[in-house]
CSV table of C-alpha atoms in Angstrom, one decimal:
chain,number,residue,atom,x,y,z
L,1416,UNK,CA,-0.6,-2.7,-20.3
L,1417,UNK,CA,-3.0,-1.6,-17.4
L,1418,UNK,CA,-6.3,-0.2,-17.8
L,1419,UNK,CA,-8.3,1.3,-14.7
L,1420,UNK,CA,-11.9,0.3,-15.5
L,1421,UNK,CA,-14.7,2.2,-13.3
L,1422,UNK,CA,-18.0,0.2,-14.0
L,1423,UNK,CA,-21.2,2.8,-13.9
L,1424,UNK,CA,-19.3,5.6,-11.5
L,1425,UNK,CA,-21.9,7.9,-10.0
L,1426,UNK,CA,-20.3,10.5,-8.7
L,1427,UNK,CA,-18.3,12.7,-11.0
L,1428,UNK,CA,-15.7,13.9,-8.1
L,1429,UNK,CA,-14.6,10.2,-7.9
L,1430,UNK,CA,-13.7,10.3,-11.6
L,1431,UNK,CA,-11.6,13.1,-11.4
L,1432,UNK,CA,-9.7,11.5,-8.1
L,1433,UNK,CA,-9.2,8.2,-9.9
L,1434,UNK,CA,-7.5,9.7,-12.7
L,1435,UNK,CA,-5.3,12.1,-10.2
L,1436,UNK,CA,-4.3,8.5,-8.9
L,1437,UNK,CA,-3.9,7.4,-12.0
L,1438,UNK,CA,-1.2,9.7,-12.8
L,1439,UNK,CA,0.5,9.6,-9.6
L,1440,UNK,CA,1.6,6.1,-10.3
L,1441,UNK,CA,2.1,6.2,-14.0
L,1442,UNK,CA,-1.1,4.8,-15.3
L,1443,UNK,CA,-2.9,6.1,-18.5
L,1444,UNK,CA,-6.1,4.2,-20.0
L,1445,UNK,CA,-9.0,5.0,-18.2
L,1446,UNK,CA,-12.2,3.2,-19.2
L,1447,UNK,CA,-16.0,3.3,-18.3
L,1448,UNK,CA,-18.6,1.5,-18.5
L,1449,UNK,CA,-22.0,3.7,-18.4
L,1450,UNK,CA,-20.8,5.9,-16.4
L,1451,UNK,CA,-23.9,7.8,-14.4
L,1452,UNK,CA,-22.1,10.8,-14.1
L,1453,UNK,CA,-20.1,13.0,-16.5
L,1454,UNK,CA,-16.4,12.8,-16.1
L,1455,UNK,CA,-15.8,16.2,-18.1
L,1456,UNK,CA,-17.9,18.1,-15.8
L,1457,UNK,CA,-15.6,21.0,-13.9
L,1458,UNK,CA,-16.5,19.0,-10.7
L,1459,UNK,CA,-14.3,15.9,-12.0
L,1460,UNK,CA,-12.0,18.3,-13.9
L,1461,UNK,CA,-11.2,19.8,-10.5
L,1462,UNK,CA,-10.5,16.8,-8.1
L,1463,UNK,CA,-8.3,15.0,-11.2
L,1464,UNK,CA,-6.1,18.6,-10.8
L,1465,UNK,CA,-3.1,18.1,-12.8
L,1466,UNK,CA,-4.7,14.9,-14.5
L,1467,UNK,CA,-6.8,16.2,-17.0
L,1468,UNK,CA,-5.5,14.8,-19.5
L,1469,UNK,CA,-6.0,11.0,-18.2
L,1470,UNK,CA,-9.9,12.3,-18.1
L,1471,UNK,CA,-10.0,13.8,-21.7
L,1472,UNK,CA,-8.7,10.7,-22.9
L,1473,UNK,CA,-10.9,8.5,-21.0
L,1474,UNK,CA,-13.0,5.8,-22.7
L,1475,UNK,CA,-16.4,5.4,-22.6
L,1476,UNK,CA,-17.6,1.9,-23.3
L,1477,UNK,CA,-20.5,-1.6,-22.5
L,1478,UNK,CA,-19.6,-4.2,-20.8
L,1479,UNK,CA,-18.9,-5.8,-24.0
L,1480,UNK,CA,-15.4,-3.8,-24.4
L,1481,UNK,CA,-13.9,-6.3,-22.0
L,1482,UNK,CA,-13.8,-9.0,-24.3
L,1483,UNK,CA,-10.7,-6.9,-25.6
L,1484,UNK,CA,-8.6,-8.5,-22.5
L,1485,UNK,CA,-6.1,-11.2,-21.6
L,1486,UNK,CA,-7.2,-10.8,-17.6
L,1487,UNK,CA,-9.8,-9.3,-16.0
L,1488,UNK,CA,-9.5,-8.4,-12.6
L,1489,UNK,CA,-12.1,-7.6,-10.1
L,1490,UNK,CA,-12.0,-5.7,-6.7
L,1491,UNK,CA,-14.4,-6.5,-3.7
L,1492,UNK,CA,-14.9,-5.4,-0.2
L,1493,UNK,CA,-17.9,-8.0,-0.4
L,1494,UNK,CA,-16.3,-11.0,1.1
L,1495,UNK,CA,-17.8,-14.2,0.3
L,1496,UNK,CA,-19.0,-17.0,2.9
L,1497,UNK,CA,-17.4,-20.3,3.0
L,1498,UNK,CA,-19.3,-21.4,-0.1
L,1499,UNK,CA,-19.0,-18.5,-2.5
L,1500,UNK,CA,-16.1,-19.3,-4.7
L,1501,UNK,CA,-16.2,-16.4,-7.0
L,1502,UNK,CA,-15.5,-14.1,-4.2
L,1503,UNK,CA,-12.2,-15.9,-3.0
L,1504,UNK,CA,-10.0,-12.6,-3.5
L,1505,UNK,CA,-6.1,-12.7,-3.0
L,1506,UNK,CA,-4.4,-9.4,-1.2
L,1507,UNK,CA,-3.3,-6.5,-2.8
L,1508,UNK,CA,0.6,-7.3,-2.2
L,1509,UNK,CA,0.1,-10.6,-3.8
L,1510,UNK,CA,-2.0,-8.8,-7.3
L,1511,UNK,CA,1.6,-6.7,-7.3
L,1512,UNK,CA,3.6,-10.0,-7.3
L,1513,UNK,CA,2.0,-11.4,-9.9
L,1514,UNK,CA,1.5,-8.7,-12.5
L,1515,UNK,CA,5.0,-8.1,-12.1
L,1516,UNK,CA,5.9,-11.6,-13.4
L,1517,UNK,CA,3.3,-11.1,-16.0
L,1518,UNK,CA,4.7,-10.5,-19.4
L,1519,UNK,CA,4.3,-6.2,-20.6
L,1520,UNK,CA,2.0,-7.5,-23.5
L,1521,UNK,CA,-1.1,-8.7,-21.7
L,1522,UNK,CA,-3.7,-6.3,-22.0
L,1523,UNK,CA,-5.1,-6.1,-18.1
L,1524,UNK,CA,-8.3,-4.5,-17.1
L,1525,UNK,CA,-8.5,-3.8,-13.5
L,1526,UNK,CA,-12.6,-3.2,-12.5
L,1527,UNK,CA,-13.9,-1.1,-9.8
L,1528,UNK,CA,-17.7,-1.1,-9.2
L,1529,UNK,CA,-20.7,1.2,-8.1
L,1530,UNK,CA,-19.9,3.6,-4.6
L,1531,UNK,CA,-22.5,1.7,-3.4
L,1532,UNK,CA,-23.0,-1.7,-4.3
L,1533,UNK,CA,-19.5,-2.7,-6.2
L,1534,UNK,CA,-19.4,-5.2,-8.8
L,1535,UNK,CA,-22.8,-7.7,-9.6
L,1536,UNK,CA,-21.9,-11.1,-8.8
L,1537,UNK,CA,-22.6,-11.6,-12.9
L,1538,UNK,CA,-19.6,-8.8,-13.2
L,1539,UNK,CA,-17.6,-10.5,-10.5
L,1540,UNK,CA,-17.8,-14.3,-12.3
L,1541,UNK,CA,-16.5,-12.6,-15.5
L,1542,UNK,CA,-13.1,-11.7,-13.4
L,1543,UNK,CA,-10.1,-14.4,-14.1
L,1544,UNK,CA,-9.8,-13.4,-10.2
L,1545,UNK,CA,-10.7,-10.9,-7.6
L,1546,UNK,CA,-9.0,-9.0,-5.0
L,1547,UNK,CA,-9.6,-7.3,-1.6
L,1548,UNK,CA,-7.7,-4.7,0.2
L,1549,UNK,CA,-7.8,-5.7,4.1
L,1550,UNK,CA,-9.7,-3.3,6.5
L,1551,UNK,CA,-11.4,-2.7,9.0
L,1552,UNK,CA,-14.4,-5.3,10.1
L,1553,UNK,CA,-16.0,-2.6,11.1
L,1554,UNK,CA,-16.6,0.1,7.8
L,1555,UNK,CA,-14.4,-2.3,5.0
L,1556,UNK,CA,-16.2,-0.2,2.6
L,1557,UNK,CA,-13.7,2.5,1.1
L,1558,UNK,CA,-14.4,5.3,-1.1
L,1559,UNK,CA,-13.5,4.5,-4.9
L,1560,UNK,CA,-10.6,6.7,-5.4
L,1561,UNK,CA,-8.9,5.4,-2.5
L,1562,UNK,CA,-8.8,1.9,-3.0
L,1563,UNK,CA,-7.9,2.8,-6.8
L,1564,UNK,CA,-5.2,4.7,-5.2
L,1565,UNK,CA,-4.0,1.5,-2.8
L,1566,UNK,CA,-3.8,-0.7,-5.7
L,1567,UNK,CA,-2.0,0.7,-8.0
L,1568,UNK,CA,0.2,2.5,-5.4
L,1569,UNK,CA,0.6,-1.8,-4.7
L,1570,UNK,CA,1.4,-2.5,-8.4
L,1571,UNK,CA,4.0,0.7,-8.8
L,1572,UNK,CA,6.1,-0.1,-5.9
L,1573,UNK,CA,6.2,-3.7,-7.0
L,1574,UNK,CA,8.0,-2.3,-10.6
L,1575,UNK,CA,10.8,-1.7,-8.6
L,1576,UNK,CA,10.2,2.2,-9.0
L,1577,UNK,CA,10.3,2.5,-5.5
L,1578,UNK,CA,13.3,3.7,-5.2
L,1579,UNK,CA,12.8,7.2,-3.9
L,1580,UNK,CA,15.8,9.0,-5.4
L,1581,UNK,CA,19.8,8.2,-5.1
L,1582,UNK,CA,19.7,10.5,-1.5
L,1583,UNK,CA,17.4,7.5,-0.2
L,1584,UNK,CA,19.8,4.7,-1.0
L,1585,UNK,CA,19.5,2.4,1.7
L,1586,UNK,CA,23.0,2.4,3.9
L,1587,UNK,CA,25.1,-0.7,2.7
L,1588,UNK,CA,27.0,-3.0,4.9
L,1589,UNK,CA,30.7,-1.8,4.2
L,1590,UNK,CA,29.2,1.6,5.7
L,1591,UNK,CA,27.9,0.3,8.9
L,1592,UNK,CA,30.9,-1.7,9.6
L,1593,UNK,CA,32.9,2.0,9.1
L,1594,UNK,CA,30.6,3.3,11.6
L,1595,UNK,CA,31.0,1.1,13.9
L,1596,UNK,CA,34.8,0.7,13.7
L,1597,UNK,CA,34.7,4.3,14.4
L,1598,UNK,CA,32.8,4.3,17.3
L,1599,UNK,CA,34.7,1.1,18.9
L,1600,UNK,CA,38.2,3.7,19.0
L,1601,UNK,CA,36.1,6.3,20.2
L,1602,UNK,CA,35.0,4.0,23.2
L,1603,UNK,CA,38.7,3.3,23.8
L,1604,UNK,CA,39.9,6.5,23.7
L,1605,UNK,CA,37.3,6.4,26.4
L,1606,UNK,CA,37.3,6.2,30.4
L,1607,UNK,CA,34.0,4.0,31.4
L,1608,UNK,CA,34.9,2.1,34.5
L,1609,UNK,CA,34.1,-1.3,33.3
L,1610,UNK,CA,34.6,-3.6,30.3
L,1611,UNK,CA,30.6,-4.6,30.1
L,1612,UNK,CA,29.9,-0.7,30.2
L,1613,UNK,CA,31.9,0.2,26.8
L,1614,UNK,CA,30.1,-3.1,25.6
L,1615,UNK,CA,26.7,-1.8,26.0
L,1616,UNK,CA,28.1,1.3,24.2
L,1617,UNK,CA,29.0,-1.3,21.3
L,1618,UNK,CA,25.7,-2.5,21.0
L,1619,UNK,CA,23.6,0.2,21.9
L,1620,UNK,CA,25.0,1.8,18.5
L,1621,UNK,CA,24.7,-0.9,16.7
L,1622,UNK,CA,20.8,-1.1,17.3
L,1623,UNK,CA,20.6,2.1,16.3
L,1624,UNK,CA,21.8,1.9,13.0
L,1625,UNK,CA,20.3,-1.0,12.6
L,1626,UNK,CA,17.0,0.4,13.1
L,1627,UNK,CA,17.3,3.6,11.5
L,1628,UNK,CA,17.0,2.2,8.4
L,1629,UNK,CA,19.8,5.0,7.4
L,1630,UNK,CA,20.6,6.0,4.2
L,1631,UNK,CA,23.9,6.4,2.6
L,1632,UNK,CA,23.6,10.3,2.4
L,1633,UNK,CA,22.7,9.9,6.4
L,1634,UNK,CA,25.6,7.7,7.0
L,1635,UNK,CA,28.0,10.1,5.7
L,1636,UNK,CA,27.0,12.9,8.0
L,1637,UNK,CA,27.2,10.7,10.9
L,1638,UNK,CA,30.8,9.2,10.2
L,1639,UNK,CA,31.6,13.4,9.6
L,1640,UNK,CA,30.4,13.6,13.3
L,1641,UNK,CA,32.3,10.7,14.7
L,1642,UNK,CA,35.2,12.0,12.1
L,1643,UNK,CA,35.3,15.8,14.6
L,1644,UNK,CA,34.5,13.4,18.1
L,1645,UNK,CA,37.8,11.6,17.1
O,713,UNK,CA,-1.5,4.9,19.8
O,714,UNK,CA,-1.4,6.7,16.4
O,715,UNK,CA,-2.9,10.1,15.6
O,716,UNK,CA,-3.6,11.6,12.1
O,717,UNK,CA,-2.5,15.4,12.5
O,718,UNK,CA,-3.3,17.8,9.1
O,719,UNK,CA,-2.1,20.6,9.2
O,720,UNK,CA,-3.4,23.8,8.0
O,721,UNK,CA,-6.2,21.6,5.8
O,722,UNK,CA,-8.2,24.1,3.2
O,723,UNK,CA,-10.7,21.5,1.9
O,724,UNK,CA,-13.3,20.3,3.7
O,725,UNK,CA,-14.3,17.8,1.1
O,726,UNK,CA,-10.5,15.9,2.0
O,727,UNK,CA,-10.7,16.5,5.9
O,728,UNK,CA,-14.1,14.2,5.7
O,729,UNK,CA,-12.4,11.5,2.9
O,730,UNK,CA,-9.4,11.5,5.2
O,731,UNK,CA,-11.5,10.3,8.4
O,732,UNK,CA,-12.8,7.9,5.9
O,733,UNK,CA,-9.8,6.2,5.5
O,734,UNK,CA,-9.4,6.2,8.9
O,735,UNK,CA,-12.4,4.4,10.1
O,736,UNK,CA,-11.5,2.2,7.2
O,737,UNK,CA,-8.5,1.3,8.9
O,738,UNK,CA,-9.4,1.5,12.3
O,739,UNK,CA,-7.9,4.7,13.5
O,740,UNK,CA,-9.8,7.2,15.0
O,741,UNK,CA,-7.9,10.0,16.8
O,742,UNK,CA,-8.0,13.0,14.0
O,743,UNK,CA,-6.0,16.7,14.9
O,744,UNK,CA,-6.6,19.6,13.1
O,745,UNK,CA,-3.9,22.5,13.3
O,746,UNK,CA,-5.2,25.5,12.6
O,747,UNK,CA,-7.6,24.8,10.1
O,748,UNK,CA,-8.5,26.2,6.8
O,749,UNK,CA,-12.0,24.6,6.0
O,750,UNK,CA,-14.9,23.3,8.5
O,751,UNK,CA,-14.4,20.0,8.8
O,752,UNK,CA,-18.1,19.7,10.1
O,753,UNK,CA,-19.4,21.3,7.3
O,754,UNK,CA,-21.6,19.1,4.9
O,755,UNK,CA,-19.4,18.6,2.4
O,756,UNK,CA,-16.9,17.2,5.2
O,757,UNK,CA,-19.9,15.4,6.9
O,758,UNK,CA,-20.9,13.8,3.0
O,759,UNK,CA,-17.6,12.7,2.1
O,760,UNK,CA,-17.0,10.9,5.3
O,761,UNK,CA,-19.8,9.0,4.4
O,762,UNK,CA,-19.8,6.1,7.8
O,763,UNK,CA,-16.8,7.7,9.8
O,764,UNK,CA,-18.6,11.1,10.8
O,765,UNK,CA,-18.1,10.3,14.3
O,766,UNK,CA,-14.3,10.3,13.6
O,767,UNK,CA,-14.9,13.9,12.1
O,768,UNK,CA,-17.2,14.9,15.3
O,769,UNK,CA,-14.3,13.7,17.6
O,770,UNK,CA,-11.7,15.6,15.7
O,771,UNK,CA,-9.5,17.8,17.9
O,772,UNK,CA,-8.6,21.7,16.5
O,773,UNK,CA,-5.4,22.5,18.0
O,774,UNK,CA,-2.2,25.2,17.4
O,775,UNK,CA,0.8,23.4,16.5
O,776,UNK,CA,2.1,23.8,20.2
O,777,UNK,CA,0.0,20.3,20.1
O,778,UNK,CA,2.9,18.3,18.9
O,779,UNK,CA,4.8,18.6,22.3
O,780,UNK,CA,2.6,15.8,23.9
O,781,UNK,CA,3.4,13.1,21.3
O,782,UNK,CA,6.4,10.8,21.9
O,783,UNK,CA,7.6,10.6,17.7
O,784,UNK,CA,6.6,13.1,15.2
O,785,UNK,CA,6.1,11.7,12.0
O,786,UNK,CA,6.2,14.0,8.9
O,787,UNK,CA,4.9,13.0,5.0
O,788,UNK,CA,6.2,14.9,1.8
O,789,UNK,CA,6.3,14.0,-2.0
O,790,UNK,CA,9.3,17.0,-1.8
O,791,UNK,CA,12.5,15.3,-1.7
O,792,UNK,CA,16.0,17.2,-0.9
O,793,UNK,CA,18.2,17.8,-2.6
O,794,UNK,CA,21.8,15.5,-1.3
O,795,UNK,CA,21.9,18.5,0.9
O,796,UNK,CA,18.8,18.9,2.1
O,797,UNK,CA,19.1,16.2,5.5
O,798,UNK,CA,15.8,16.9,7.0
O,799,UNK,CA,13.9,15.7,3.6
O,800,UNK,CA,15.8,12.2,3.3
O,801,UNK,CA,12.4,9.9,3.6
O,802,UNK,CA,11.7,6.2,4.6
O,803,UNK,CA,9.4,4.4,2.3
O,804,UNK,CA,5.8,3.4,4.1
O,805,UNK,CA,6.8,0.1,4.5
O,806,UNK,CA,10.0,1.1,6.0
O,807,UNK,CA,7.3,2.9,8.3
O,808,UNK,CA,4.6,0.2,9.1
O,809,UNK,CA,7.6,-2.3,9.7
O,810,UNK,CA,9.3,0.1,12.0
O,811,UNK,CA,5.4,0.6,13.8
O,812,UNK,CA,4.9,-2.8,14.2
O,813,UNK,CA,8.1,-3.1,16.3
O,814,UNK,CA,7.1,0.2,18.2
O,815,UNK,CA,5.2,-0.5,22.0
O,816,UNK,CA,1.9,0.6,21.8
O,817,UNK,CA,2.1,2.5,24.6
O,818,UNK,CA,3.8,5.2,22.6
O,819,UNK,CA,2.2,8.7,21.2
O,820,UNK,CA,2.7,8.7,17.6
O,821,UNK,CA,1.6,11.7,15.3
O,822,UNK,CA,1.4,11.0,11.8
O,823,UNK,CA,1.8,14.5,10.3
O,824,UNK,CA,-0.1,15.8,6.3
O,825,UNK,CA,1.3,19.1,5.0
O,826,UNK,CA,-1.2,21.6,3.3
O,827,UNK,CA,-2.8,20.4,0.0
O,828,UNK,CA,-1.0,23.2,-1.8
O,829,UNK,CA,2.2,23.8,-0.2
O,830,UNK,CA,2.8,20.6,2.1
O,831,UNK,CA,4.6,21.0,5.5
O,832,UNK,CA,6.9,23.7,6.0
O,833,UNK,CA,10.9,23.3,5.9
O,834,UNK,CA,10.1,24.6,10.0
O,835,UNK,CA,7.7,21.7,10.5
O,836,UNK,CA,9.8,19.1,8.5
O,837,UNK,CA,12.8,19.7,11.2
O,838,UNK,CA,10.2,19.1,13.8
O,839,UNK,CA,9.8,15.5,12.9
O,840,UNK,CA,11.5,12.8,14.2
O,841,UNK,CA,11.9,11.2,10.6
O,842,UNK,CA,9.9,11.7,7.0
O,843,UNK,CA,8.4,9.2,4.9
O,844,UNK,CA,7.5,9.7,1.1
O,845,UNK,CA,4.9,7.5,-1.1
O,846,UNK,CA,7.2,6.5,-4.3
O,847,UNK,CA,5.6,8.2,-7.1
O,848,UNK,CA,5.5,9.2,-10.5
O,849,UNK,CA,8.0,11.6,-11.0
O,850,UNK,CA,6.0,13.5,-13.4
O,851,UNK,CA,3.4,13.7,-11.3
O,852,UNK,CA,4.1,13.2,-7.4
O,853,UNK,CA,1.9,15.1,-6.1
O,854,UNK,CA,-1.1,13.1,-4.3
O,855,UNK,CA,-4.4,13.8,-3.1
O,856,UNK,CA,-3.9,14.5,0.6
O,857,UNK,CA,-6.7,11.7,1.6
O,858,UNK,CA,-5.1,9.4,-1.2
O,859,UNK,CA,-1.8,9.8,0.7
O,860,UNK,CA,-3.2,9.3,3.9
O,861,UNK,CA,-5.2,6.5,3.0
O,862,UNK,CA,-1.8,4.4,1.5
O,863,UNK,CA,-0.1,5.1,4.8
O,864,UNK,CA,-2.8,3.9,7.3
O,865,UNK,CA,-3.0,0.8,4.7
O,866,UNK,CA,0.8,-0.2,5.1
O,867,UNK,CA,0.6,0.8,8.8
O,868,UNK,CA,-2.9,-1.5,9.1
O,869,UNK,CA,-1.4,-4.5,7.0
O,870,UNK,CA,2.1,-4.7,9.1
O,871,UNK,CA,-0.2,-4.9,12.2
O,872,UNK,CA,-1.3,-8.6,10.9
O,873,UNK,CA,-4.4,-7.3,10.4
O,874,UNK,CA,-3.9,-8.2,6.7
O,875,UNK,CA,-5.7,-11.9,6.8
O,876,UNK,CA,-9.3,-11.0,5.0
O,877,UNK,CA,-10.9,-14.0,6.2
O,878,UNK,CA,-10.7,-17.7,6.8
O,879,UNK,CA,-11.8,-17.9,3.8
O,880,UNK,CA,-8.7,-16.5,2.3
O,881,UNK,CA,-6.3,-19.0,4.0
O,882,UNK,CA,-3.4,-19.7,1.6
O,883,UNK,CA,-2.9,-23.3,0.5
O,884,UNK,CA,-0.5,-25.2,3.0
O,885,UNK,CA,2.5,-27.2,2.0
O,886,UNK,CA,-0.2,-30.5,2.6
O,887,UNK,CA,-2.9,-29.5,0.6
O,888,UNK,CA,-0.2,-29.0,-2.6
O,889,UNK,CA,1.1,-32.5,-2.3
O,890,UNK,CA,-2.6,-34.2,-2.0
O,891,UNK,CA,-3.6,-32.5,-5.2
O,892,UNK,CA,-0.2,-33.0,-7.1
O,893,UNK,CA,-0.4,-36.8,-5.9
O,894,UNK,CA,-4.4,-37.1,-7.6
O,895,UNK,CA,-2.9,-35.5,-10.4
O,896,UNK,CA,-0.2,-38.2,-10.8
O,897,UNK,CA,-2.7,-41.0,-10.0
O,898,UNK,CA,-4.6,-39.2,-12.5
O,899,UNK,CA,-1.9,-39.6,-15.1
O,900,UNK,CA,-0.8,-42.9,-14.7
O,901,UNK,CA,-4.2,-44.1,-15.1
O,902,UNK,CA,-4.6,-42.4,-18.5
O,903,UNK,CA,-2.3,-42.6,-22.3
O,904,UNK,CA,0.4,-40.4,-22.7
O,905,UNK,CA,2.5,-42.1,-25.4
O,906,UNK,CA,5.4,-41.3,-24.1
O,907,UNK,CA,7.0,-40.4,-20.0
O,908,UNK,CA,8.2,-36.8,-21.2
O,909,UNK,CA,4.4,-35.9,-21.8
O,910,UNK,CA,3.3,-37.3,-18.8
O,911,UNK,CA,6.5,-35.2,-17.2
O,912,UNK,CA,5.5,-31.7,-19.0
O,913,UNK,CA,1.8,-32.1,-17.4
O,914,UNK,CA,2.9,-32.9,-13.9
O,915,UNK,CA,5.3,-29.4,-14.3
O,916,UNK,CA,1.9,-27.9,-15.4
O,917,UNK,CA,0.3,-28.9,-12.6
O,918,UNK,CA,2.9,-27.5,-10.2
O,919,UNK,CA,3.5,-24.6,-11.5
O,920,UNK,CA,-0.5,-23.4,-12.5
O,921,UNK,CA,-1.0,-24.4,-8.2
O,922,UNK,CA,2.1,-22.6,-7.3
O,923,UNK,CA,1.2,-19.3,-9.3
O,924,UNK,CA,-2.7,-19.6,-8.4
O,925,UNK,CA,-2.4,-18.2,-4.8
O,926,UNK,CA,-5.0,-20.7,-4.1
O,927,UNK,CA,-6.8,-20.2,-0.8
O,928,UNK,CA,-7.5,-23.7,1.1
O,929,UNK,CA,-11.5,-23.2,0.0
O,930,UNK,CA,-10.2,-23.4,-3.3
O,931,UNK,CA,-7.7,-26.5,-2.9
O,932,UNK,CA,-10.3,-28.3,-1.4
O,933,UNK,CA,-12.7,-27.8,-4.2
O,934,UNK,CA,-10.2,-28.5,-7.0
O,935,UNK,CA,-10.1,-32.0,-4.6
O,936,UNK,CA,-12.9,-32.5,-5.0
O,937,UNK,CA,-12.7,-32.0,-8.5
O,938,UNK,CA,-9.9,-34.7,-9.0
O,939,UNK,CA,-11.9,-36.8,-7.2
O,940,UNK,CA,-14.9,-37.3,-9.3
O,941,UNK,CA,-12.0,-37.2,-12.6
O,942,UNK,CA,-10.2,-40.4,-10.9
């Protein structure tokens, strides 16, 4: 199990955003660790909108609750030079990969520091290991609720509960082979002058499918319409 | 080159986190259709924390806009029904791996419904194809900066933007076999009793460096760790 762990928040309106986040991807156990701001306010209420009950439930704790987890993992935008180790992070895509190998059992704590200054680099050692979400040079610094938000949008997908409803089933091969076949005796019902012209026909559709990413439900309408062309 | 378009925002608190996100990503052209809230008001202004410039840039325009772009991008967490065609979505890494194939040359508006009510079924057919964040389904309803900031994310990443540092350089093939090959010389050097035990350690050994993710910095301090060991 996953718990969200906001290390001395300061702004109420971020508390209420993380737990909206929280909810949008299925996580539950919000903790925090002396918070500065009061995450039952009608400020945070607000922003967590239809995730009040992630905030009611909300744990407040020290720095010493930690020693209640298997991993502890830490976020940074703070990346370290050449020579400080503890702030070597891995990507968010590769956090996904490994959580999802990692048994149901573990009890994970995933830290997010201050607005402004993040994790200490005494906060940052206690982590088992750290992670960063790439951006830009220029302002890497994200608000709180986002890069809650990124991660565990990260981790979610990686479940395999991506799958966005039966309608977006990807189109399989025995469908674009259909499609194809159908187009191929449309071409030769076809006048087009030369043999290389119908063959750019052939290919042309088959880049188009192949880049549509279609889905099955969009597959269907299409053979419909080369079905009526026929 | 990619422009956010919200339509109809009515908070000016999520107009500033969404040009947040941007900077954070390195986008910068933000279009306002006919909006709802002041996006240089100071609550904008306060939650866009380093990117106001993004937010003093931003165009207001009717939704007439849209006829300059070359694709039309729409977002919704509403998915149709198997009848309802024009909701069918990609997922947003269907989306950034579709971008990073697309010229740069091209227009590209990345269009955000209203908080409330999202895009209209009017402005959905208007897009050139949807995309949907995978979410709980309990809950799918996200932030509109959360949802813009997980977008511009997968978009940023695909660019191979997504390497945060030399530092962070991934182990090589080369670095694996030095460090299993101390480890053996390691082992042969000390008592094992028998050759399983000395097998079960060199598995160890390859499998705690294969599921580390370790960054060269790292390999070449475990290196040097062997080292002194041998």
């Amino acid at each position: 199990m996953m718990s969200v762990v906001l290390v001395e928040p300061e702004k109420a309106g971020n508390i209420g955003a993380v737990a909206r986040a929280m909810k949008n991807f299925d996580f539950k156990d919000l903790i925090l660790i002396n918070p500065k701001a009061d995450h039952l306010s009608k400020e945070s209420m607000d922003r967590a909108s239809h995730a009040k009950d992630v905030l009611k439930k909300a744990k407040k704790a020290d720095i010493s609750y930690l020693e209640g987890f298997d991993h502890i993992i830490g976020t940074t935008s703070k990346l370290g030079s050449d020579y400080n180790m503890p702030r070597v992070p891995i990507t968010p895509k590769q956090l996904a990969e490994k959580l999802s190998e990692t048994g149901k059992k573990s009890r994970i704590a995933l830290l997010f520091g201050r607005e402004c200054t993040g994790l200490t680099n005494e906060e940052i050692k206690r982590c088992d290991f750290i992670v960063s979400i790439p951006s830009s040079k220029r302002y890497p610094a994200m608000n709180l609720s986002h890069s809650v938000a990124i991660l565990l949008y990260e981790i979610y997908s990686a479940q395999g509960k991506n799958k966005i409803g039966d309608i977006a089933a990807p189109i399989t091969d025995i469908e674009k082979k259909q499609i194809l076949k159908m187009v191929d005796d449309i071409l030769d019902s076809m006048e087009f002058g030369t043999k290389e012209k119908k063959e750019t026909q052939r290919i042309l559709w088959k880049r188009m499918i192949g880049k549509s990413f279609m889905t099955r439900r969009e597959a269907f309408a299409l053979m419909g319409f080369l079905k009526k062309i026929k």
